[in-house]
Short mmCIF file of C-alpha atoms and ligand atoms in Angstrom, two decimals:
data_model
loop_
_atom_site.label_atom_id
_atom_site.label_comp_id
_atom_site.label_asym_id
_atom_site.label_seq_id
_atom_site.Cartn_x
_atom_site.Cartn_y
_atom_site.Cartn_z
CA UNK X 161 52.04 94.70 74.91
CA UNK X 162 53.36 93.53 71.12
CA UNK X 163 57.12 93.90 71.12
CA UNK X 164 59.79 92.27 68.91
CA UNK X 165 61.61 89.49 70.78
CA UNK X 166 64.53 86.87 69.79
CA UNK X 167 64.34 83.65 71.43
CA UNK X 168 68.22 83.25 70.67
CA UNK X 169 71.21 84.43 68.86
CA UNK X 170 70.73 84.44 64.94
CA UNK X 171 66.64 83.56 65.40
CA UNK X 172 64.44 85.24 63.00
CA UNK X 173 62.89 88.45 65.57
CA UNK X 174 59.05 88.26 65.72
CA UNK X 175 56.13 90.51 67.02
CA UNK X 176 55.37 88.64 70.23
CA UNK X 177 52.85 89.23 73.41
CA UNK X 178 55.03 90.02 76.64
CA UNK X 179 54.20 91.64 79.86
CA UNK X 180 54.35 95.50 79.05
CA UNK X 181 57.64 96.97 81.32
CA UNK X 182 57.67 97.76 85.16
CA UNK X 183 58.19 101.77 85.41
CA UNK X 184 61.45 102.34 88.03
CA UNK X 185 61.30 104.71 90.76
CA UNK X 186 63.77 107.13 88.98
CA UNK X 187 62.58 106.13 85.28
CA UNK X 188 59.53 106.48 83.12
CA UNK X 189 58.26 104.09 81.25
CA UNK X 190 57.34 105.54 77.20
CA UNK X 191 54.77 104.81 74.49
CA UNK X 192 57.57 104.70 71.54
CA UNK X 193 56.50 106.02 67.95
CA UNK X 194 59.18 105.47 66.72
CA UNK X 195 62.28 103.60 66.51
CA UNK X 196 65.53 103.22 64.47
CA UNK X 197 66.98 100.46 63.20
CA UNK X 198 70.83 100.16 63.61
CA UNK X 199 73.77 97.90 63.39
CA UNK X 200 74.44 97.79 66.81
CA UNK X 201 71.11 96.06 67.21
CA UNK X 202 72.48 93.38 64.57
CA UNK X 203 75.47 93.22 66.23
CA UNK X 204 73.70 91.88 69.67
CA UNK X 205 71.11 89.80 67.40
CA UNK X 206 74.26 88.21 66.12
CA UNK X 207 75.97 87.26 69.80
CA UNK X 208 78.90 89.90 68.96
CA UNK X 209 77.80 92.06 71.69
CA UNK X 210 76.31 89.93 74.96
CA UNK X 211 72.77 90.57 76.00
CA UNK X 212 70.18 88.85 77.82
CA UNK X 213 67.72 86.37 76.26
CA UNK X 214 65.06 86.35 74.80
CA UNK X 215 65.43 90.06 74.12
CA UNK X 216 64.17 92.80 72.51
CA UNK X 217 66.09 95.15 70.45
CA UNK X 218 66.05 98.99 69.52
CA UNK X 219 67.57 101.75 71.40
CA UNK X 220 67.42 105.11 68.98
CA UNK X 221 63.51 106.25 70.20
CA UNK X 222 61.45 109.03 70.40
CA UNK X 223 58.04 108.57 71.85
CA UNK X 224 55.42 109.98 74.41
CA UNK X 225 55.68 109.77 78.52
CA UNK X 226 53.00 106.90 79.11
CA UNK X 227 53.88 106.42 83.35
CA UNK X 228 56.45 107.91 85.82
CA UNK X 229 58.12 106.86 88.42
CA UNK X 230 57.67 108.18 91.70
CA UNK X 231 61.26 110.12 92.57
CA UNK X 232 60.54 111.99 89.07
CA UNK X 233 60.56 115.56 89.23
CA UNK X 234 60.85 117.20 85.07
CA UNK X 235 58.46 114.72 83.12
CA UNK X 236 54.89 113.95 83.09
CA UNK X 237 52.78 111.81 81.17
CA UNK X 238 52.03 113.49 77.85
CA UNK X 239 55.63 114.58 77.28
CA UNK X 240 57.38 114.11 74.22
CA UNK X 241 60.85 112.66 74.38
CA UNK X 242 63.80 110.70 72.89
CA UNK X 243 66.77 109.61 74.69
CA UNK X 244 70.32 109.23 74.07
CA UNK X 245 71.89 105.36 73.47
CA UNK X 246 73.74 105.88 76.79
CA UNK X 247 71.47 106.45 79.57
CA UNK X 248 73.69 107.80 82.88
CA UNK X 249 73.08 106.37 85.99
CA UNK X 250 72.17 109.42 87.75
CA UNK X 251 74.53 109.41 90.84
CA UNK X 252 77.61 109.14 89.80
CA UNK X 253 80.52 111.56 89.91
CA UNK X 254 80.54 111.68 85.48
CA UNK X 255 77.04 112.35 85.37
CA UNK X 256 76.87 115.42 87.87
CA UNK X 257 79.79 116.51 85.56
CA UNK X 258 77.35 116.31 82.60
CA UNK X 259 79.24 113.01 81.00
CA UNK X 260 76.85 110.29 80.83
CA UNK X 261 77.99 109.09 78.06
CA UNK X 262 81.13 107.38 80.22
CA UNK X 263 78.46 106.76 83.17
CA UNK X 264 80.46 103.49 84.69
CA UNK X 265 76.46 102.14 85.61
CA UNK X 266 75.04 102.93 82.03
CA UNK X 267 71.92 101.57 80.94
CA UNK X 268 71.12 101.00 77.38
CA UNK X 269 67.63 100.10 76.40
CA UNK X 270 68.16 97.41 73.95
CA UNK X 271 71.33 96.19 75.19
CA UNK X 272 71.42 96.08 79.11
CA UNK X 273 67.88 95.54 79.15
CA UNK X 274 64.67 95.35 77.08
CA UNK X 275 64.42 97.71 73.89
CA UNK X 276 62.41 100.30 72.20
CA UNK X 277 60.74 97.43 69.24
CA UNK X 278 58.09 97.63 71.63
CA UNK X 279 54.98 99.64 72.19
CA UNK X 280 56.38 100.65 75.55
CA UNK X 281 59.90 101.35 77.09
CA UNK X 282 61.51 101.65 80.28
CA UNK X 283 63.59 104.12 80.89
CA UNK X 284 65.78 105.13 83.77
CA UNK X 285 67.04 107.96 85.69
CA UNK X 286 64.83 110.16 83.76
CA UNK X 287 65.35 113.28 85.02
CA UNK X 288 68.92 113.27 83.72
CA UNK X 289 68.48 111.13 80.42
CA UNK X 290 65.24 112.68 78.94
CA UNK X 291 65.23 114.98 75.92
CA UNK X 292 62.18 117.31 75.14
CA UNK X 293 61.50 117.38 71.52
CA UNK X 294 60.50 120.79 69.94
CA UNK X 295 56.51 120.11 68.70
CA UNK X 296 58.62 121.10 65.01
CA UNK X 297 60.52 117.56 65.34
CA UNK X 298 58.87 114.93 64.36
CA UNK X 299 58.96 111.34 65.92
CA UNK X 300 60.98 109.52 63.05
CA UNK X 301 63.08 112.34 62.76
CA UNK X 302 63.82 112.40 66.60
CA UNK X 303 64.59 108.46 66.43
CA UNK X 304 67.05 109.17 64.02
CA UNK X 305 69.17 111.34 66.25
CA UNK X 306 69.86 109.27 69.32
CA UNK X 307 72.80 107.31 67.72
CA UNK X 308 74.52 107.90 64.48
CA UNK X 309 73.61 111.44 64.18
CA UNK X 310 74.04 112.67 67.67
CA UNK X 311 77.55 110.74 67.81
CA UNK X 312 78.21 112.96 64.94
CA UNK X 313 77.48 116.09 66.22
CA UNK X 314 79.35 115.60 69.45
CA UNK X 315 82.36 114.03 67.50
CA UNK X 316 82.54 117.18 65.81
CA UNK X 317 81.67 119.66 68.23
CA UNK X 318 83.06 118.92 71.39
CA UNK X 319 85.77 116.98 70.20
CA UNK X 320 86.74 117.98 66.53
CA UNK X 321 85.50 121.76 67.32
CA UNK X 322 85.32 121.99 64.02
CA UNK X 323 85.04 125.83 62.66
CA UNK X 324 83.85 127.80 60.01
CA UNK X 325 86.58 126.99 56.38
CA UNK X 326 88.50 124.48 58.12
CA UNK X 327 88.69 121.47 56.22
CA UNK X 328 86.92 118.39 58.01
CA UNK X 329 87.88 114.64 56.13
CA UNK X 330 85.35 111.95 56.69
CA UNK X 331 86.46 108.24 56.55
CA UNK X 332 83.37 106.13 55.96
CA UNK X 333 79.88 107.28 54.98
CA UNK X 334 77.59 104.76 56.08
CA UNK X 335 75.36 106.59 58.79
CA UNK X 336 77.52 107.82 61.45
CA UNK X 337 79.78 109.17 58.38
CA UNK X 338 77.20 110.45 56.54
CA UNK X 339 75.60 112.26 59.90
CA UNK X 340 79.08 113.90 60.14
CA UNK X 341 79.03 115.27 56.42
CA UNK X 342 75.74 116.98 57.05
CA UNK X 343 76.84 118.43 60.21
CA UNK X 344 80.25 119.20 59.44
CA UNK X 345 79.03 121.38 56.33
CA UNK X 346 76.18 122.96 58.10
CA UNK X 347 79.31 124.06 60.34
CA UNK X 348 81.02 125.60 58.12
CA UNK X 349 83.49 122.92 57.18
CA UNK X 350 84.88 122.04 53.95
CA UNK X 351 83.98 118.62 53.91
CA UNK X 352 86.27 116.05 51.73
CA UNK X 353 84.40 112.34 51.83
CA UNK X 354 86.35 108.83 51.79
CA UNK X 355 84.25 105.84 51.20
CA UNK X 356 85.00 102.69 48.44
CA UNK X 357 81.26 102.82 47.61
CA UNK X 358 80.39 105.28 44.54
CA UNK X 359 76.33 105.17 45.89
CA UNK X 360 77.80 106.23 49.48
CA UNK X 361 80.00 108.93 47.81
CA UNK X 362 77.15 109.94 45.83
CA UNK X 363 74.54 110.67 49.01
CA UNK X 364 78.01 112.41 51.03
CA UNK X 365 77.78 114.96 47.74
CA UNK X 366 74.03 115.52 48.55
CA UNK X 367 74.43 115.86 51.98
CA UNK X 368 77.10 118.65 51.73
CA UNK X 369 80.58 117.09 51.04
CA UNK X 370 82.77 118.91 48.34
CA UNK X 371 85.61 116.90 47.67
CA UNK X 372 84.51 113.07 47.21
CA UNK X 373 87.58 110.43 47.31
CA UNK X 374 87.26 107.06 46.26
CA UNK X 375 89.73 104.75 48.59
CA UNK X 376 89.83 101.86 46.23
CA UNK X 377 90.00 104.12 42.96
CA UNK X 378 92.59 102.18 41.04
CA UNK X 379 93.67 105.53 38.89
CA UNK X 380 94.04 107.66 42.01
CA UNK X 381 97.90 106.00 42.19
CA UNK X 382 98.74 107.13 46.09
CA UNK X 383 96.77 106.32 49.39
CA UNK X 384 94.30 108.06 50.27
CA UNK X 385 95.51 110.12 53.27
CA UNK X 386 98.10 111.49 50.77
CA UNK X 387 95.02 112.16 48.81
CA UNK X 388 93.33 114.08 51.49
CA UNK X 389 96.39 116.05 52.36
CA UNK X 390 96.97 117.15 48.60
CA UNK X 391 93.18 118.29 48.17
CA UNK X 392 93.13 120.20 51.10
CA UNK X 393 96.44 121.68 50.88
CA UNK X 394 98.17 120.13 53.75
CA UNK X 395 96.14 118.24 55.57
CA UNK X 396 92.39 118.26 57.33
CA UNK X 397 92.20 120.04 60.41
CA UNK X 398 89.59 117.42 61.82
CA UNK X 399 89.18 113.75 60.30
CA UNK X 400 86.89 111.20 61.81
CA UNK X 401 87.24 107.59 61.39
CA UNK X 402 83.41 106.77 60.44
CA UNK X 403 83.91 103.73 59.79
CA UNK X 404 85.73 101.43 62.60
CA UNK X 405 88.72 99.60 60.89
CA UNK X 406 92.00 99.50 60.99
CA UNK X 407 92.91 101.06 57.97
CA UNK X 408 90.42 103.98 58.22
CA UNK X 409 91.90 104.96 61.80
CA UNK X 410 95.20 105.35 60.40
CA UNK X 411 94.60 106.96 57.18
CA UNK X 412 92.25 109.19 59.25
CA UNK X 413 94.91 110.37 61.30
CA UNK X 414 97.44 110.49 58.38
CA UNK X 415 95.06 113.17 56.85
CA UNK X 416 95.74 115.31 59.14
CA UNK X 417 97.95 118.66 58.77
CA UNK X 418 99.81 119.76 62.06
CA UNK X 419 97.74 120.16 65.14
CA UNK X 420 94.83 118.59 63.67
CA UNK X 421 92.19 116.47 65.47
CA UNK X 422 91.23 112.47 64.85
CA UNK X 423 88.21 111.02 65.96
CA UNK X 424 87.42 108.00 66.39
CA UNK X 425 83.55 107.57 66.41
CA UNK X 426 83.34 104.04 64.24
CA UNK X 427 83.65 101.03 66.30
CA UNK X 428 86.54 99.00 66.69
CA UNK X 429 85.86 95.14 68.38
CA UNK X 430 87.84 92.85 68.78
CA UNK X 431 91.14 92.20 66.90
CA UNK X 432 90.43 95.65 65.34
CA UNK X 433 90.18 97.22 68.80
CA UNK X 434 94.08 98.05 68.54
CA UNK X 435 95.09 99.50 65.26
CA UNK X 436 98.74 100.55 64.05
CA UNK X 437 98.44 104.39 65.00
CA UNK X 438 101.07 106.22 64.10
CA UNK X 439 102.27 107.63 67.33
CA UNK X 440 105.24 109.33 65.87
CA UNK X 441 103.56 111.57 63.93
CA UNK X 442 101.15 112.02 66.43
CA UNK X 443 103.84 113.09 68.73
CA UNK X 444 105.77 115.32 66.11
CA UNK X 445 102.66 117.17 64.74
CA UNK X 446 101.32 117.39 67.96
CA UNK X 447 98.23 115.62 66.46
CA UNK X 448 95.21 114.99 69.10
CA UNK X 449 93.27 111.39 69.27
CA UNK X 450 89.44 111.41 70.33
CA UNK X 451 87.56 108.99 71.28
CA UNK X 452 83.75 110.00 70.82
CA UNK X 453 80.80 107.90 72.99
CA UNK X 454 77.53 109.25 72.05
CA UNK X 455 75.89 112.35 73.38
CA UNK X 456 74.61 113.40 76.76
CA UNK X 457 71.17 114.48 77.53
CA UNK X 458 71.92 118.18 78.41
CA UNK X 459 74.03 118.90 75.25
CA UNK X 460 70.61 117.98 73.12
CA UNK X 461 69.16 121.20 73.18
CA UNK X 462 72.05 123.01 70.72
CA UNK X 463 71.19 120.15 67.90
CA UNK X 464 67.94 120.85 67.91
CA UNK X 465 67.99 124.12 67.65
CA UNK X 466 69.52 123.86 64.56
CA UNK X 467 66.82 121.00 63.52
CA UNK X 468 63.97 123.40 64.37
CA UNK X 469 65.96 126.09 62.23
CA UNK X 470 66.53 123.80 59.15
CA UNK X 471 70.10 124.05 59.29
CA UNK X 472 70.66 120.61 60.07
CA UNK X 473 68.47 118.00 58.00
CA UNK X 474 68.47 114.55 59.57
CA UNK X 475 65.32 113.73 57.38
CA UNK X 476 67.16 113.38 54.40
CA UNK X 477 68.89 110.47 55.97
CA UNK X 478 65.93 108.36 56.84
CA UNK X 479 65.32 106.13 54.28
CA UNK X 480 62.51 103.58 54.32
CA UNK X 481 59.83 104.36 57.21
CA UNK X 482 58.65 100.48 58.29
CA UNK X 483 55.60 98.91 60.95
CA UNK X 484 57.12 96.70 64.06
CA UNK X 485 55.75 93.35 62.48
CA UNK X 486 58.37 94.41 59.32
CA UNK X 487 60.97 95.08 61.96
CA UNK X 488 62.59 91.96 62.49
CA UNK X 489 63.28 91.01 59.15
CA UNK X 490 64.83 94.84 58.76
CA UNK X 491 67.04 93.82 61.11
CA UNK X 492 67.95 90.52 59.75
CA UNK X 493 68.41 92.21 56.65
CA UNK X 494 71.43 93.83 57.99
CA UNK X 495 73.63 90.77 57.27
CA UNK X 496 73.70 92.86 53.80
CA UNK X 497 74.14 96.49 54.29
CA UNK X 498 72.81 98.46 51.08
CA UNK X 499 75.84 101.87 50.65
CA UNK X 500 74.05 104.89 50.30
CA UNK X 501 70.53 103.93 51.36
CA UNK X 502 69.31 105.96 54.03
CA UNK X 503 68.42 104.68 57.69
CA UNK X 504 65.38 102.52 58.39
CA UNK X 505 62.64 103.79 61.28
CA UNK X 506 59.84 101.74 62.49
CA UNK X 507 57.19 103.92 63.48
CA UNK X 508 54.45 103.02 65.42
CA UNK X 509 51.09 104.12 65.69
ZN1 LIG N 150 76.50 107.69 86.30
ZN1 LIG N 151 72.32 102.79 67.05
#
């Protein structure tokens, strides 16, 4: 099968011939049609993130069941799926608690083994990992959802349980933040969006957000949690740090108001991995500190629903729609992030 392999670290990916993938007993193996391209693939292509050479990248896929494995019971060939980032192990006391996304054994194509820029991917434990797309979903769409935009979702649902007039600040609008604005308003929030990029600020306003808030504007005189606070009248009830840096953890959970919720969805490697929270507050305002890991399989269903309904648009976050033999240099391209363009897809025929 063609598939998009790196010899090494840093190497230029290229379409390549390599054996097509063995189908496990408690897997599938899928014909992908698609399949997002995402930092966390750079990140690996880079050597920030360790994973086993050559490799293969991609892990946000949607696609159609091609073989499966023998201890299968839900899926056939024909099916139309995607899959979550995380894949649960299946047998483990988190995932027959629903929370795959902590599974301790997690597999994650493109990371812990073998990726979706590929014409075919293995998958396991499919019975608890696989996602049944509506026939109204399309594949790019779907491959947009298994990282950024589920994240979101979860971040704000089960975490920031964010409700209808309740004010919801957004640090960061690259993907993930931008996911967030889009769901967050569809919600009900009142959505006030923090990013130093006018382009980014300019797609959060599209996407739903009605207070934009530029972090490096030189005229706005105070930081910019104080600015969140004083534009929603005391403080958000929810604020997600987007982003993954220092600074946007703490002014995320500086813009909160009593009680409110922080959650940290943006990555933070590293010597970031331990920023200055202020645990005072935290502790005075009785603030609460997520962390947010992707979504599990069974808590799919409720997003699309509101996909097939039109309430919640991931298509207007796709950007450019690519073939595999332009995915490597997509990748590559990465090195520059462009604010405010939408997310790239390879689809495949
Ligand atoms: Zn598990
Ligand atoms: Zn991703």
């Amino acid at each position: 099968m063609r598939a998009v392999v790196y010899p090494d670290h840093g190497v230029l990916p290229e379409v390549a011939e390599v054996p097509p993938p063995r189908c496990p007993d408690d897997g599938v193996v899928v014909a992908v049609r698609a399949t997002g391209v995402c930092r966390s693939d750079w990140h690996a292509w880079k050597g920030h993130d360790p994973v086993p050479l050559p490799h293969v990248p991609g892990h946000e896929l949607a696609g159609v069941v091609a073989e499966v494995g023998p201890d299968v019971r839900r899926w056939s060939v024909g099916d139309r799926v995607t899959v979550p980032f995380v894949c649960g192990c299946g047998q483990c006391a988190w995932c027959a608690a629903g929370e795959a996304q902590v599974c301790p054994r997690q597999t994650q194509p493109g990371f812990t083994g073998p990726g979706s820029f590929a014409e075919l991917v293995a998958l396991h434990a499919a019975d608890l990992n696989l996602v049944r797309l509506p026939d109204a979903v399309d594949f790019v769409t779907a491959a947009s959802l298994g990282c950024r935009f589920a994240t979101a979702f979860r971040a704000l649902t089960a975490h920031g349980s964010v409700e209808p007039g309740s004010w919801l600040a957004v640090h960061g609008c690259g993907g993930v933040g931008l996911s967030a604005v889009m769901v967050g308003a569809a919600l009900g929030a009142r959505v006030v969006a923090v990013d130093v990029s006018p382009a980014a600020l300019g797609r959060a306003r599209e996407v739903g957000a009605e207070v934009l808030l530029d972090a490096r504007d030189p005229g706005a005189g105070t930081d910019v949690a104080e600015r969140v606070r004083d534009v929603t009248g005391g403080g958000a009830h929810v604020s997600l740090d987007a982003l993954g840096s220092p600074a946007t953890a703490v002014a995320s959970v500086m813009s909160l108001r009593r009680r409110g919720r922080h959650v940290q969805v943006g990555l933070l490697l590293g010597e970031a991995s331990t920023p200055p929270l202020p645990m005072d507050r935290v502790v005075a305002q009785e603030l609460e500190v997520y962390g947010s890991h992707g979504m599990a399989a069974h808590e799919y269903p409720a997003m699309l629903a509101l996909i097939e309904d039109g309430t919640l648009r991931p298509e207007l976050l796709v950007g450019e729609v690519i073939d595999l033999e332009a995915a490597g240099a997509a990748l590559a391209a990465m090195d520059r992030p462009r604010a405010g363009s939408g997310m790239t897809v390879v689809s495949l025929p």
